[in-house]
Short mmCIF file of C-alpha atoms and ligand atoms in Angstrom, two decimals:
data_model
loop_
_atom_site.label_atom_id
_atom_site.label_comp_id
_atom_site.label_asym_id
_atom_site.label_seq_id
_atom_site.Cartn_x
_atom_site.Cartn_y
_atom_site.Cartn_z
CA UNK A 14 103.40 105.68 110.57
CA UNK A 15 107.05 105.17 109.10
CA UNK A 16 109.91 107.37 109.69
CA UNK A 17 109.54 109.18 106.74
CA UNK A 18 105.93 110.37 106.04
CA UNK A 19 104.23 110.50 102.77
CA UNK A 20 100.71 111.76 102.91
CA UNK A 21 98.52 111.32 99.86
CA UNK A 22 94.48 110.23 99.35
CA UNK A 23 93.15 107.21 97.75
CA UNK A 24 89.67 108.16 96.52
CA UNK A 25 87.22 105.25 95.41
CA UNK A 26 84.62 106.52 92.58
CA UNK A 27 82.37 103.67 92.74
CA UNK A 28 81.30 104.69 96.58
CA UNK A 29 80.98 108.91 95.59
CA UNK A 30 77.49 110.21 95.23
CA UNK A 31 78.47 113.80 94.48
CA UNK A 32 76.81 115.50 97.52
CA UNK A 33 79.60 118.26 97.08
CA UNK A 34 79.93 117.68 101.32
CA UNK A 35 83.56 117.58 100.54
CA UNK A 36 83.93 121.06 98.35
CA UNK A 37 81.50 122.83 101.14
CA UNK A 38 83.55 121.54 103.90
CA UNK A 39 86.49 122.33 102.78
CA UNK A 40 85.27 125.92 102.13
CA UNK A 41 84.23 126.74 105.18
CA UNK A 42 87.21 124.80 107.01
CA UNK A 43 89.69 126.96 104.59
CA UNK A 44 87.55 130.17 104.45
CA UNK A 45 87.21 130.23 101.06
CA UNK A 46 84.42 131.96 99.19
CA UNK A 47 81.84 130.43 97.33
CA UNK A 48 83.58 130.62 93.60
CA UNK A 49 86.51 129.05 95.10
CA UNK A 50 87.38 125.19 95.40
CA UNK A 51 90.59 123.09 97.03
CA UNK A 52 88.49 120.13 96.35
CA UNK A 53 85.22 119.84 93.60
CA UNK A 54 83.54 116.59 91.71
CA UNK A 55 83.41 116.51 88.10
CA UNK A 56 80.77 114.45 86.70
CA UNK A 57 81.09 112.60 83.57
CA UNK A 58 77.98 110.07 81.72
CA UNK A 59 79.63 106.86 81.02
CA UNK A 60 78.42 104.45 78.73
CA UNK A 61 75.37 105.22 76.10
CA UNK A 62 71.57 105.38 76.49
CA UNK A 63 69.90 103.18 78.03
CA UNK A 64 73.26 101.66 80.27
CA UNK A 65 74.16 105.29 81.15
CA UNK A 66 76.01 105.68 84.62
CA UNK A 67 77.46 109.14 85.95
CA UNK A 68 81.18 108.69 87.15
CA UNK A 69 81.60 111.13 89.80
CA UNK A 70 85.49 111.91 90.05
CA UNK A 71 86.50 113.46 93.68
CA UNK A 72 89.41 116.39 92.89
CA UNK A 73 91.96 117.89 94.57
CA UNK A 74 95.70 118.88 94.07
CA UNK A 75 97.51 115.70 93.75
CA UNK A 76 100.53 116.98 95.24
CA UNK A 77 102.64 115.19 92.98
CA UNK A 78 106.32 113.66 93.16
CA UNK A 79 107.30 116.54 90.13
CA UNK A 80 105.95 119.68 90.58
CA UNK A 81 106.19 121.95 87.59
CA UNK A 82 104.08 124.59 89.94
CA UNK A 83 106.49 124.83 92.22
CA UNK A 84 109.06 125.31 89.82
CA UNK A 85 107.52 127.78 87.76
CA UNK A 86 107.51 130.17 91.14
CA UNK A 87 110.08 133.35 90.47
CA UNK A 88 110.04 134.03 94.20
CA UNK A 89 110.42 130.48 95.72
CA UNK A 90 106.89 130.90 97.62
CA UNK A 91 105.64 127.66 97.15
CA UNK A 92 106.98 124.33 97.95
CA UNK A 93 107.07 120.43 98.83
CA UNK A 94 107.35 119.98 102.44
CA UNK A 95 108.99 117.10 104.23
CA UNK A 96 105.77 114.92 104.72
CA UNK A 97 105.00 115.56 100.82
CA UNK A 98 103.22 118.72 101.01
CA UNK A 99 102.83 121.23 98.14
CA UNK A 100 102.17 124.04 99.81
CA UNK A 101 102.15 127.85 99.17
CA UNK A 102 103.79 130.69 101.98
CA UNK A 103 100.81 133.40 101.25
CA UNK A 104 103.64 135.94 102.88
CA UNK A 105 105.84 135.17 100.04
CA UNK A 106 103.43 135.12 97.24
CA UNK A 107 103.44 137.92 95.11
CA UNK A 108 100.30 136.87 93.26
CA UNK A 109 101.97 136.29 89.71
CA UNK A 110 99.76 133.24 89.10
CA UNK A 111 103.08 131.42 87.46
CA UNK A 112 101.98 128.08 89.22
CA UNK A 113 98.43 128.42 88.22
CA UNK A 114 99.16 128.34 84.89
CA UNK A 115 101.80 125.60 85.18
CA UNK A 116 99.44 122.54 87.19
CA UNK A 117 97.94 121.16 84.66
CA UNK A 118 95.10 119.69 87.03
CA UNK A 119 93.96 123.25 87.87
CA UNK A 120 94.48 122.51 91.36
CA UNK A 121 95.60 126.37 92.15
CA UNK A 122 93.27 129.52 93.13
CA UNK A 123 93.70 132.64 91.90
CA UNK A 124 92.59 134.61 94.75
CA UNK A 125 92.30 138.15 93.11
CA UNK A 126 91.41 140.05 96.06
CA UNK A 127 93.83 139.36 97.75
CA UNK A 128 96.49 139.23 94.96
CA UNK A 129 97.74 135.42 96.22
CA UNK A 130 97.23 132.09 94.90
CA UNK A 131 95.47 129.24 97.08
CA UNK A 132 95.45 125.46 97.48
CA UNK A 133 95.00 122.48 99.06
CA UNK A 134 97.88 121.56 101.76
CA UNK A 135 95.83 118.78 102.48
CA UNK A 136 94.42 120.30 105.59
CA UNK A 137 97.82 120.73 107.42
CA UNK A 138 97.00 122.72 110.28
CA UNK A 139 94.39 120.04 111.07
CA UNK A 140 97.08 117.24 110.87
CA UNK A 141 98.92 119.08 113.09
CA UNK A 142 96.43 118.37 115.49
CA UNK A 143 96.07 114.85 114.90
CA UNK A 144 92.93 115.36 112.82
CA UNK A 145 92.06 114.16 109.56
CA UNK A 146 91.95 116.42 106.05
CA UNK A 147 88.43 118.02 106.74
CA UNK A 148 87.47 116.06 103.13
CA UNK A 149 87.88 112.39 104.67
CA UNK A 150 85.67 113.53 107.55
CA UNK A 151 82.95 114.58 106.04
CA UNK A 152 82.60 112.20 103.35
CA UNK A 153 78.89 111.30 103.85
CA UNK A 154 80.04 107.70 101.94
CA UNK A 155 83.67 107.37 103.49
CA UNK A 156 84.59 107.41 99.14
CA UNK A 157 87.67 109.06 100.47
CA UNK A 158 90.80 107.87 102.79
CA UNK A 159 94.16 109.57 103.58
CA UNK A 160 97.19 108.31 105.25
CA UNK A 161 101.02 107.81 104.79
CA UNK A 162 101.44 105.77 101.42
CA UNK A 163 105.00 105.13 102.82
CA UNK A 164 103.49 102.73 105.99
CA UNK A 165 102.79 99.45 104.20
CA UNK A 166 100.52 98.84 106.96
CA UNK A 167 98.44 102.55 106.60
CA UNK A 168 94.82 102.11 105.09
CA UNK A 169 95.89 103.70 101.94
CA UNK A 170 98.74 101.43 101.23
CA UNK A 171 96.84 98.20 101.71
CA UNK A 172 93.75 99.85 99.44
CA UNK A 173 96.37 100.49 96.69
CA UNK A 174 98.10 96.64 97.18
CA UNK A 175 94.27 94.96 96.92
CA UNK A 176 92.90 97.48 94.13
CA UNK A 177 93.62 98.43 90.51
CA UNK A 178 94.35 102.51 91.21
CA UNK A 179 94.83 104.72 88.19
CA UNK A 180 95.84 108.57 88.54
CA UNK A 181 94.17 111.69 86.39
CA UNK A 182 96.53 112.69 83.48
CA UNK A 183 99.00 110.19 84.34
CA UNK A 184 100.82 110.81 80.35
CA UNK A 185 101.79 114.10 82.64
CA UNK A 186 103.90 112.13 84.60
CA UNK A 187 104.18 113.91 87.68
CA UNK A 188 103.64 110.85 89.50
CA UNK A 189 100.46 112.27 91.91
CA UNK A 190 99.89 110.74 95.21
CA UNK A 191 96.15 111.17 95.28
CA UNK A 192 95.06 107.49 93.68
CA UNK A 193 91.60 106.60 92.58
CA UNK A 194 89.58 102.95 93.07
CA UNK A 195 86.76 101.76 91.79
CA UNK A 196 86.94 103.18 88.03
CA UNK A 197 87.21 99.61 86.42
CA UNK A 198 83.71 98.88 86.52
CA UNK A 199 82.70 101.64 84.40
CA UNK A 200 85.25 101.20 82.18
CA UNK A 201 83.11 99.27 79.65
CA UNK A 202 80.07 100.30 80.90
CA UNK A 203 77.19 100.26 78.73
CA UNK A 204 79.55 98.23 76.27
FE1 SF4 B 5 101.37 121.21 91.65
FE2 SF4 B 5 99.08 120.90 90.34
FE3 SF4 B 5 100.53 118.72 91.03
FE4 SF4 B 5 99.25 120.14 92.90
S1 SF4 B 5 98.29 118.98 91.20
S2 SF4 B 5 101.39 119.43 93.01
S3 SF4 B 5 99.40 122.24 92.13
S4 SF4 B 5 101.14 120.31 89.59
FE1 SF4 B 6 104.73 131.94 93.33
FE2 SF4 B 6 102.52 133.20 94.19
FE3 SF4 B 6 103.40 133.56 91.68
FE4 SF4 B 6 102.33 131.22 92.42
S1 SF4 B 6 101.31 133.22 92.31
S2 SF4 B 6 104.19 131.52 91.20
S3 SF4 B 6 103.07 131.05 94.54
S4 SF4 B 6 104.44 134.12 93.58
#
């Protein structure tokens, strides 16, 4: 690991099957209820009849370089940590929703209940421990790997020098550091 850690996720569509074993582990790893998700698939068709093929795209916050969420906060309850964290202090949160409404990949939970927001902090309390995200271990196709993209020898940096990567709603330009592989193929599918 380098001196100055940068978690993030490279995620390679062409290996996910969309068994949803990420979104129900995270769930019950995060105590979430069933209506809420740190982590879901989207499926999209690609392509047109008969060369159809169903892109299934892995989600998750990206917790990008500019954070427009954490900026939007009036009370300075969510943040960026050191290791590149975005983060939200539930003791803080005052359950505005400002930060829902500002990520623009919908990566925030409005947990009414309990008058807070929720999200993915990429499973910190389990990286504390030396574990992986619960996501990356339950992969059933191992679609999904996490490490510091600041280690030029970490799994995710070599994936990202030997692949084309793209990012979702990069004309956003908060420069995520979740990456995904593998989308090439289907560019032209079907063409
Ligand atoms: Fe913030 Fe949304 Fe980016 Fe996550 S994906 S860091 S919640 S703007
Ligand atoms: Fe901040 Fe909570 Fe409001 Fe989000 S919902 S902007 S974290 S106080």
């Amino acid at each position: 690991m380098s001196e100055n850690i940068k978690w993030g996720m490279v995620i390679d569509v062409s290996k996910c099957i969309a068994c949803h074993a990420c979104t129900a582990s995270c769930r019950i790893e995060n105590k979430l209820s069933t209506d809420q998700n740190r982590s879901w698939v989207i499926e999209t068709e690609v392509g047109a009849y008969p060369n159809v093929h169903v892109l299934k795209v892995a989600q998750l916050c990206n917790h990008c370089e500019k954070t427009p969420c954490v900026e939007a906060c009036p009370v300075a309850a969510t943040g960026k940590n050191e290791e590149g964290i975005v983060f939200v202090d539930k003791e803080k949160c005052i359950g505005c929703y400002a930060c829902v409404e500002a990520c623009p990949y919908g990566a925030r939970i409005k947990d009414q209940e309990a008058k807070k927001v929720d999200k993915c902090d990429f499973c910190a309390h389990r990286l504390e421990n030396g574990l992986l995200p619960v996501c990356i271990s339950t992969c059933t196709t191992q679609a999904r790997y996490f490490g510091d993209l600041n280690d030029p020898n970490s799994l995710v940096s070599k994936l990202l020098k030997e692949n084309k990567y793209e990012v979702l709603l990069p004309e956003k330009e908060l420069e995520p550091n979740v990456y995904y592989i593998g989308i090439e193929e289907y560019k032209n599918f079907g063409k």
